[in-house]
């Protein structure tokens, strides 16, 4: 876990050298812990966080700034300015008309385009407005842009490989998933030079080899994949309608939509899941903020000592006694200044009520997002497969299953991103020949089936929704 840096209020960064050294260190430790030697490694698969990026000088390899995290808020003023602009309203009208006349979903996304601080596009625009060296280098075609995967590839190969894959590119917001290319219209709009982007390769693909000086031997890099898409692959969600729910730092619902790219107005966005040869698999994703983050915060302020206690604390009381936890972002709200809050506190409120309220908020938001998915995705949904650290909390899992009235499977290994990268690298290197072999490796630890009618939760959820509404007027 690379330590986050907070150089100014709202800025969230990572040191590229620290990230690099920890990345190399973790690989060496893992190989040693497995009792293996580096020369036995057939291939390396890289799964990385999305939306965190860096720019650097093409000739010298020197970064112009630290990694700017997906959580960073430095572009907030730029975002607010664009979202209120007349130009954006004109764009909405033009593309609404185009979508009406053609029925092509490609025109649906720009017809309701709004910017957010989580998007790479706005933070990149900020870079070229505020970091003179990057702007000057771009004018001379000497500026490179990369998400974490691209930077690691570049460093692993001593600068000889500059590339990303379709899953990472499509998560930046500056890549057009319908056309499968970087978006010149958006870049022109935001004054981002098109010369900065890396070539986009298949997800399961031979990217070249790590320089032998790094690990002692050259190791082929056989897959590069974004973390959520990697978790989807690790869960073997290979068919249209397969659903993956990751509950880690944030929460992500992903639906495999096969060959079809769905655009939606309701807080969902289309992504490329992976590209392997001629096969391109699309996903629809919806995100929740502050899932694991909220639980970690509660631990930091000593509401409990160990995360494992939370389930027992929540079950020790019949309800949260009207206490509601509102996270700092909601599914339908794009406000970077919104603060988290507890509502409904009373003299009788205990730590157990606060903890239960936090866990309930995760399940309630899962329910809201699931309903949006059902309403907007025209594909029958199959069994839901959960992963991520919070999936180990059976209170959250059972309550989510009850609320959505669906079965949820939890695998033995909750870290699916690394498994997905291994699967993709194994396919590219010939270690596995097809996805059917991967399905046989799945191990399910627990299955959560609905035990209560979702109506039993209605009073508590209605109270929570009221708290959400009130929090907007903060």
mmCIF file of C-alpha atoms in Angstrom, residues 42-239:
data_model
loop_
_atom_site.group_PDB
_atom_site.id
_atom_site.type_symbol
_atom_site.label_atom_id
_atom_site.label_comp_id
_atom_site.label_asym_id
_atom_site.label_seq_id
_atom_site.Cartn_x
_atom_site.Cartn_y
_atom_site.Cartn_z
ATOM 1 C CA UNK A 42 6.581 -17.736 -17.052
ATOM 2 C CA UNK A 43 4.948 -14.320 -17.251
ATOM 3 C CA UNK A 44 3.926 -11.231 -15.319
ATOM 4 C CA UNK A 45 0.384 -9.817 -15.200
ATOM 5 C CA UNK A 46 -0.096 -6.253 -13.957
ATOM 6 C CA UNK A 47 -3.366 -5.084 -12.390
ATOM 7 C CA UNK A 48 -3.424 -1.466 -11.254
ATOM 8 C CA UNK A 49 -5.676 1.201 -9.809
ATOM 9 C CA UNK A 50 -7.459 3.236 -12.466
ATOM 10 C CA UNK A 51 -7.725 6.992 -12.854
ATOM 11 C CA UNK A 52 -4.403 7.756 -11.117
ATOM 12 C CA UNK A 53 -1.938 9.210 -13.638
ATOM 13 C CA UNK A 54 1.383 10.919 -14.237
ATOM 14 C CA UNK A 55 3.063 12.841 -17.076
ATOM 15 C CA UNK A 56 6.787 12.722 -17.840
ATOM 16 C CA UNK A 57 9.412 13.838 -20.340
ATOM 17 C CA UNK A 58 9.678 11.433 -23.248
ATOM 18 C CA UNK A 59 13.451 11.863 -23.678
ATOM 19 C CA UNK A 60 14.659 12.013 -20.075
ATOM 20 C CA UNK A 61 11.920 9.934 -18.383
ATOM 21 C CA UNK A 62 11.679 12.587 -15.646
ATOM 22 C CA UNK A 63 8.143 13.096 -14.222
ATOM 23 C CA UNK A 64 6.662 16.600 -14.344
ATOM 24 C CA UNK A 65 4.743 15.954 -11.116
ATOM 25 C CA UNK A 66 3.788 13.195 -8.667
ATOM 26 C CA UNK A 67 1.035 10.731 -9.536
ATOM 27 C CA UNK A 68 -2.286 12.563 -9.256
ATOM 28 C CA UNK A 69 -4.734 10.210 -7.543
ATOM 29 C CA UNK A 70 -8.290 9.501 -8.696
ATOM 30 C CA UNK A 71 -9.337 10.932 -5.293
ATOM 31 C CA UNK A 72 -7.657 14.286 -5.972
ATOM 32 C CA UNK A 73 -9.887 17.396 -5.934
ATOM 33 C CA UNK A 74 -7.564 20.001 -7.488
ATOM 34 C CA UNK A 75 -9.760 20.220 -10.583
ATOM 35 C CA UNK A 76 -12.921 21.065 -8.568
ATOM 36 C CA UNK A 77 -13.129 24.698 -9.713
ATOM 37 C CA UNK A 78 -12.512 23.671 -13.309
ATOM 38 C CA UNK A 79 -15.217 20.987 -13.020
ATOM 39 C CA UNK A 80 -17.781 23.410 -11.569
ATOM 40 C CA UNK A 81 -16.959 26.025 -14.205
ATOM 41 C CA UNK A 82 -17.419 23.543 -17.073
ATOM 42 C CA UNK A 83 -20.601 22.010 -15.675
ATOM 43 C CA UNK A 84 -22.209 25.480 -15.469
ATOM 44 C CA UNK A 85 -20.948 26.619 -18.875
ATOM 45 C CA UNK A 86 -23.125 27.552 -21.822
ATOM 46 C CA UNK A 87 -20.869 25.513 -24.131
ATOM 47 C CA UNK A 88 -21.667 22.289 -22.251
ATOM 48 C CA UNK A 89 -25.400 23.051 -22.501
ATOM 49 C CA UNK A 90 -25.012 23.532 -26.273
ATOM 50 C CA UNK A 91 -23.142 20.191 -26.510
ATOM 51 C CA UNK A 92 -26.020 18.509 -24.635
ATOM 52 C CA UNK A 93 -28.578 19.889 -27.099
ATOM 53 C CA UNK A 94 -26.576 18.944 -30.205
ATOM 54 C CA UNK A 95 -25.985 15.355 -29.099
ATOM 55 C CA UNK A 96 -29.540 14.929 -27.795
ATOM 56 C CA UNK A 97 -30.774 15.808 -31.291
ATOM 57 C CA UNK A 98 -28.218 13.485 -32.910
ATOM 58 C CA UNK A 99 -29.243 10.632 -30.596
ATOM 59 C CA UNK A 100 -32.939 11.255 -31.360
ATOM 60 C CA UNK A 101 -32.331 11.256 -35.119
ATOM 61 C CA UNK A 102 -29.984 8.266 -35.272
ATOM 62 C CA UNK A 103 -30.847 6.181 -32.177
ATOM 63 C CA UNK A 104 -27.076 5.547 -31.894
ATOM 64 C CA UNK A 105 -25.955 5.119 -28.261
ATOM 65 C CA UNK A 106 -22.625 6.690 -29.209
ATOM 66 C CA UNK A 107 -24.389 10.070 -29.066
ATOM 67 C CA UNK A 108 -26.158 9.369 -25.779
ATOM 68 C CA UNK A 109 -23.137 9.780 -23.494
ATOM 69 C CA UNK A 110 -22.181 13.314 -24.676
ATOM 70 C CA UNK A 111 -25.865 14.330 -24.563
ATOM 71 C CA UNK A 112 -25.731 14.292 -20.748
ATOM 72 C CA UNK A 113 -21.965 14.733 -20.267
ATOM 73 C CA UNK A 114 -21.029 16.207 -16.906
ATOM 74 C CA UNK A 115 -17.530 16.415 -15.557
ATOM 75 C CA UNK A 116 -16.388 15.209 -12.142
ATOM 76 C CA UNK A 117 -13.199 15.474 -10.126
ATOM 77 C CA UNK A 118 -12.700 11.707 -10.382
ATOM 78 C CA UNK A 119 -12.232 11.899 -14.148
ATOM 79 C CA UNK A 120 -8.714 11.915 -15.513
ATOM 80 C CA UNK A 121 -9.735 14.368 -18.255
ATOM 81 C CA UNK A 122 -10.292 17.304 -15.916
ATOM 82 C CA UNK A 123 -7.115 16.743 -13.913
ATOM 83 C CA UNK A 124 -5.133 16.432 -17.165
ATOM 84 C CA UNK A 125 -6.607 19.724 -18.324
ATOM 85 C CA UNK A 126 -5.479 21.200 -14.997
ATOM 86 C CA UNK A 127 -1.921 19.890 -15.582
ATOM 87 C CA UNK A 128 -1.606 21.662 -18.941
ATOM 88 C CA UNK A 129 -3.014 24.873 -17.510
ATOM 89 C CA UNK A 130 -0.761 24.889 -14.435
ATOM 90 C CA UNK A 131 2.466 22.956 -15.092
ATOM 91 C CA UNK A 132 4.474 24.941 -17.619
ATOM 92 C CA UNK A 133 7.126 22.229 -18.195
ATOM 93 C CA UNK A 134 4.477 19.679 -19.240
ATOM 94 C CA UNK A 135 2.833 22.187 -21.565
ATOM 95 C CA UNK A 136 6.159 23.094 -23.211
ATOM 96 C CA UNK A 137 7.192 19.443 -23.598
ATOM 97 C CA UNK A 138 3.821 18.601 -25.195
ATOM 98 C CA UNK A 139 4.336 21.365 -27.787
ATOM 99 C CA UNK A 140 7.575 19.620 -28.819
ATOM 100 C CA UNK A 141 5.961 16.146 -28.749
ATOM 101 C CA UNK A 142 8.045 15.294 -25.674
ATOM 102 C CA UNK A 143 5.321 14.701 -23.079
ATOM 103 C CA UNK A 144 4.112 11.214 -22.102
ATOM 104 C CA UNK A 145 0.882 10.505 -20.234
ATOM 105 C CA UNK A 146 0.292 7.296 -18.343
ATOM 106 C CA UNK A 147 -1.917 5.677 -15.777
ATOM 107 C CA UNK A 148 -0.093 3.510 -13.217
ATOM 108 C CA UNK A 149 0.166 0.536 -15.615
ATOM 109 C CA UNK A 150 1.843 2.597 -18.355
ATOM 110 C CA UNK A 151 4.408 4.034 -15.929
ATOM 111 C CA UNK A 152 5.242 0.564 -14.569
ATOM 112 C CA UNK A 153 5.583 -0.860 -18.096
ATOM 113 C CA UNK A 154 7.864 2.022 -19.039
ATOM 114 C CA UNK A 155 10.057 1.497 -15.964
ATOM 115 C CA UNK A 156 10.102 -2.310 -16.217
ATOM 116 C CA UNK A 157 11.384 -2.121 -19.800
ATOM 117 C CA UNK A 158 13.815 0.793 -19.150
ATOM 118 C CA UNK A 159 11.736 3.024 -21.430
ATOM 119 C CA UNK A 160 11.520 0.666 -24.422
ATOM 120 C CA UNK A 161 7.772 -0.044 -24.039
ATOM 121 C CA UNK A 162 5.274 2.811 -23.880
ATOM 122 C CA UNK A 163 1.722 1.422 -23.943
ATOM 123 C CA UNK A 164 -1.506 0.780 -22.090
ATOM 124 C CA UNK A 165 -4.389 -1.654 -22.616
ATOM 125 C CA UNK A 166 -8.050 -1.157 -23.521
ATOM 126 C CA UNK A 167 -9.374 -1.680 -19.974
ATOM 127 C CA UNK A 168 -7.164 1.047 -18.491
ATOM 128 C CA UNK A 169 -7.640 3.430 -21.413
ATOM 129 C CA UNK A 170 -11.438 3.169 -21.309
ATOM 130 C CA UNK A 171 -11.459 4.064 -17.590
ATOM 131 C CA UNK A 172 -9.716 7.426 -18.130
ATOM 132 C CA UNK A 173 -12.756 9.215 -19.578
ATOM 133 C CA UNK A 174 -10.629 10.473 -22.504
ATOM 134 C CA UNK A 175 -10.910 7.248 -24.491
ATOM 135 C CA UNK A 176 -13.910 6.695 -26.770
ATOM 136 C CA UNK A 177 -15.118 3.113 -26.089
ATOM 137 C CA UNK A 178 -17.453 3.101 -29.117
ATOM 138 C CA UNK A 179 -14.625 4.021 -31.515
ATOM 139 C CA UNK A 180 -11.888 2.351 -29.398
ATOM 140 C CA UNK A 181 -9.590 5.386 -29.677
ATOM 141 C CA UNK A 182 -8.496 8.447 -27.708
ATOM 142 C CA UNK A 183 -11.157 11.145 -28.028
ATOM 143 C CA UNK A 184 -9.890 14.100 -30.130
ATOM 144 C CA UNK A 185 -13.103 16.121 -29.680
ATOM 145 C CA UNK A 186 -12.927 16.012 -25.878
ATOM 146 C CA UNK A 187 -9.187 16.705 -25.873
ATOM 147 C CA UNK A 188 -9.668 19.701 -28.155
ATOM 148 C CA UNK A 189 -12.445 20.957 -25.892
ATOM 149 C CA UNK A 190 -10.244 20.704 -22.795
ATOM 150 C CA UNK A 191 -6.997 21.852 -24.487
ATOM 151 C CA UNK A 192 -5.254 18.504 -23.919
ATOM 152 C CA UNK A 193 -2.671 17.698 -26.644
ATOM 153 C CA UNK A 194 -3.379 14.430 -28.475
ATOM 154 C CA UNK A 195 0.362 13.708 -28.802
ATOM 155 C CA UNK A 196 0.657 12.649 -25.137
ATOM 156 C CA UNK A 197 -1.281 9.366 -25.278
ATOM 157 C CA UNK A 198 0.290 5.885 -25.369
ATOM 158 C CA UNK A 199 -0.615 3.213 -27.956
ATOM 159 C CA UNK A 200 -3.432 0.928 -26.741
ATOM 160 C CA UNK A 201 -2.809 -2.840 -26.836
ATOM 161 C CA UNK A 202 -4.819 -5.979 -26.051
ATOM 162 C CA UNK A 203 -5.297 -6.812 -22.375
ATOM 163 C CA UNK A 204 -3.844 -10.326 -22.628
ATOM 164 C CA UNK A 205 -0.799 -9.642 -24.767
ATOM 165 C CA UNK A 206 3.003 -9.916 -24.839
ATOM 166 C CA UNK A 207 4.072 -6.377 -23.932
ATOM 167 C CA UNK A 208 7.787 -7.253 -23.957
ATOM 168 C CA UNK A 209 10.063 -8.295 -21.095
ATOM 169 C CA UNK A 210 11.138 -6.692 -17.865
ATOM 170 C CA UNK A 211 14.795 -5.670 -18.113
ATOM 171 C CA UNK A 212 17.021 -8.417 -16.693
ATOM 172 C CA UNK A 213 18.749 -5.952 -14.313
ATOM 173 C CA UNK A 214 15.505 -5.554 -12.324
ATOM 174 C CA UNK A 215 14.797 -9.187 -11.379
ATOM 175 C CA UNK A 216 18.030 -10.864 -12.464
ATOM 176 C CA UNK A 217 16.357 -12.455 -15.489
ATOM 177 C CA UNK A 218 14.094 -11.052 -18.239
ATOM 178 C CA UNK A 219 10.441 -11.779 -17.373
ATOM 179 C CA UNK A 220 7.766 -11.529 -20.101
ATOM 180 C CA UNK A 221 4.960 -9.045 -19.304
ATOM 181 C CA UNK A 222 1.893 -10.941 -20.570
ATOM 182 C CA UNK A 223 -1.085 -8.885 -19.324
ATOM 183 C CA UNK A 224 -1.957 -5.349 -18.303
ATOM 184 C CA UNK A 225 -5.429 -4.730 -16.874
ATOM 185 C CA UNK A 226 -7.330 -2.190 -14.755
ATOM 186 C CA UNK A 227 -8.252 -3.406 -11.268
ATOM 187 C CA UNK A 228 -12.067 -3.575 -11.595
ATOM 188 C CA UNK A 229 -11.968 -5.271 -14.980
ATOM 189 C CA UNK A 230 -9.311 -7.618 -13.622
ATOM 190 C CA UNK A 231 -11.530 -8.538 -10.658
ATOM 191 C CA UNK A 232 -14.347 -9.212 -13.139
ATOM 192 C CA UNK A 233 -12.079 -11.588 -15.062
ATOM 193 C CA UNK A 234 -10.843 -13.218 -11.845
ATOM 194 C CA UNK A 235 -14.460 -13.889 -10.856
ATOM 195 C CA UNK A 236 -14.932 -15.629 -14.256
ATOM 196 C CA UNK A 237 -17.731 -13.222 -15.222
ATOM 197 C CA UNK A 238 -17.263 -14.130 -18.874
ATOM 198 C CA UNK A 239 -20.881 -14.098 -20.077
#
